[in-house]
Amino acid sequence: MRAVAEAVTALAAQPQGFTAANLADRVQAQKGRAMRSYGPRKAAYDLQKLRGKSLVERIGKTRRYRVRRPGIRTLVAFLILREQVIKPVLAGVCRPKRGRPPTNLHAIDDHYQKLQREMLATLQTLKIAA
């Protein structure tokens, strides 16, 4: 679904909208061999899921779709949250840094450290991490 979200945000700028085949081509171009089997049928299924969440809408009675204004915000927020928040936090959970912390700590670094500590505590409570 991440690859589909990336492709939909890339296709959102097309004024005439896009088709399921356009989406499938974009996903294959972005992900290469890993998504070779991703075709227009799978793209149509994923577009139906996005329509169900009101992120994209069909243009009239055509086979073209466009991204709704709140939908693009939601998709981009999902991608940013995944790439710039969740991945760094999870990467640092299992490998806490040793030694003294830096003297000049930026506010965002402080937030990341707090998130990592809380995530580690949560994982330990769930008995997922040692």
Coordinates of C-alpha atoms in Angstrom, one line a residue:
M1 CA 0.0 0.0 0.0
R2 CA 3.0 2.3 0.6
A3 CA 4.0 2.0 -3.1
V4 CA 0.4 2.7 -4.1
A5 CA 0.3 5.8 -1.9
E6 CA 3.5 7.1 -3.4
A7 CA 2.3 6.5 -6.9
V8 CA -1.1 8.1 -6.3
T9 CA 0.6 11.2 -4.9
A10 CA 2.8 11.4 -8.0
L11 CA -0.2 11.0 -10.3
A12 CA -2.4 13.5 -8.4
A13 CA -1.0 16.4 -10.4
Q14 CA -2.5 15.1 -13.7
P15 CA -5.5 17.4 -14.5
Q16 CA -7.4 14.8 -16.4
G17 CA -7.0 12.2 -13.7
F18 CA -5.5 8.8 -14.0
T19 CA -6.5 5.2 -14.7
A20 CA -5.8 2.0 -13.0
A21 CA -3.3 1.2 -15.8
N22 CA -1.5 4.5 -15.2
L23 CA -1.3 3.6 -11.5
A24 CA 0.0 0.1 -12.2
D25 CA 2.7 1.5 -14.6
R26 CA 3.8 4.1 -12.0
V27 CA 4.0 1.5 -9.2
Q28 CA 6.1 -0.8 -11.4
A29 CA 8.3 2.1 -12.5
Q30 CA 9.0 3.1 -8.9
K31 CA 9.5 -0.3 -7.4
G32 CA 11.0 -2.2 -10.4
R33 CA 11.3 -6.0 -10.3
A34 CA 9.7 -6.2 -6.8
M35 CA 6.4 -5.1 -8.2
R36 CA 6.5 -6.7 -11.6
S37 CA 3.3 -8.7 -11.0
Y38 CA 1.4 -5.5 -10.0
G39 CA -1.0 -5.0 -12.9
P40 CA -4.1 -3.0 -13.6
R41 CA -6.4 -5.4 -11.9
K42 CA -4.6 -5.1 -8.6
A43 CA -4.4 -1.3 -9.1
A44 CA -8.2 -1.2 -9.6
Y45 CA -8.6 -3.2 -6.4
D46 CA -6.4 -0.7 -4.5
L47 CA -8.2 2.2 -6.0
Q48 CA -11.5 0.7 -4.7
K49 CA -9.9 0.6 -1.2
L50 CA -8.8 4.2 -1.5
R51 CA -12.3 5.2 -2.8
G52 CA -13.8 3.5 0.3
K53 CA -11.6 5.7 2.5
S54 CA -12.7 8.8 0.5
L55 CA -9.1 9.5 -0.6
V56 CA -9.7 9.3 -4.3
E57 CA -12.9 9.7 -6.4
R58 CA -14.0 8.6 -9.8
I59 CA -14.4 11.3 -12.4
G60 CA -18.0 11.0 -13.7
K61 CA -18.8 7.7 -15.3
T62 CA -15.3 7.3 -16.8
R63 CA -12.5 4.9 -15.7
R64 CA -10.4 7.9 -14.5
Y65 CA -9.8 8.8 -10.9
R66 CA -8.6 11.9 -9.1
V67 CA -7.3 12.5 -5.6
R68 CA -9.5 14.4 -3.4
R69 CA -8.0 17.5 -1.7
P70 CA -8.2 16.0 1.9
G71 CA -7.0 12.7 0.4
I72 CA -3.7 14.0 -0.8
R73 CA -3.0 15.5 2.6
T74 CA -3.8 12.2 4.2
L75 CA -1.6 10.2 1.8
V76 CA 1.3 12.6 2.1
A77 CA 1.0 12.6 5.9
F78 CA 1.0 8.8 6.0
L79 CA 4.2 8.7 3.9
I80 CA 6.0 11.4 5.9
L81 CA 4.9 9.8 9.2
R82 CA 6.2 6.4 8.1
E83 CA 9.5 7.6 6.6
Q84 CA 10.5 10.4 8.9
V85 CA 9.0 9.4 12.3
I86 CA 8.2 5.7 12.6
K87 CA 11.3 4.3 10.8
P88 CA 13.8 6.4 12.8
V89 CA 12.1 5.7 16.1
L90 CA 12.0 2.0 15.5
A91 CA 15.5 2.0 14.2
G92 CA 16.8 3.4 17.5
V93 CA 14.6 1.4 19.9
C94 CA 16.7 -1.8 19.9
R95 CA 20.0 0.0 19.7
P96 CA 20.1 2.7 22.4
K97 CA 23.1 5.0 22.0
R98 CA 25.8 4.6 24.6
G99 CA 27.9 7.4 26.2
R100 CA 27.0 10.9 27.1
P101 CA 24.4 12.7 25.1
P102 CA 25.5 15.8 23.1
T103 CA 25.5 19.1 24.9
N104 CA 23.5 20.9 22.3
L105 CA 20.4 18.7 21.7
H106 CA 17.9 20.0 19.2
A107 CA 14.2 19.9 20.3
I108 CA 13.3 17.3 17.6
D109 CA 16.1 15.0 18.8
D110 CA 14.7 15.2 22.3
H111 CA 11.3 14.2 21.0
Y112 CA 12.8 11.3 19.1
Q113 CA 14.6 10.1 22.2
K114 CA 11.5 10.3 24.3
L115 CA 9.6 8.4 21.6
Q116 CA 12.3 5.7 21.4
R117 CA 12.2 5.3 25.2
E118 CA 8.4 5.0 25.3
M119 CA 8.4 2.6 22.3
L120 CA 11.0 0.4 24.0
A121 CA 8.9 0.4 27.2
T122 CA 5.8 -0.5 25.2
L123 CA 7.6 -3.4 23.4
Q124 CA 8.9 -4.7 26.7
T125 CA 5.5 -4.6 28.2
L126 CA 4.2 -6.5 25.3
K127 CA 7.1 -8.9 25.7
I128 CA 8.2 -8.3 22.2
A129 CA 11.6 -6.8 23.0
A130 CA 14.1 -7.9 25.7

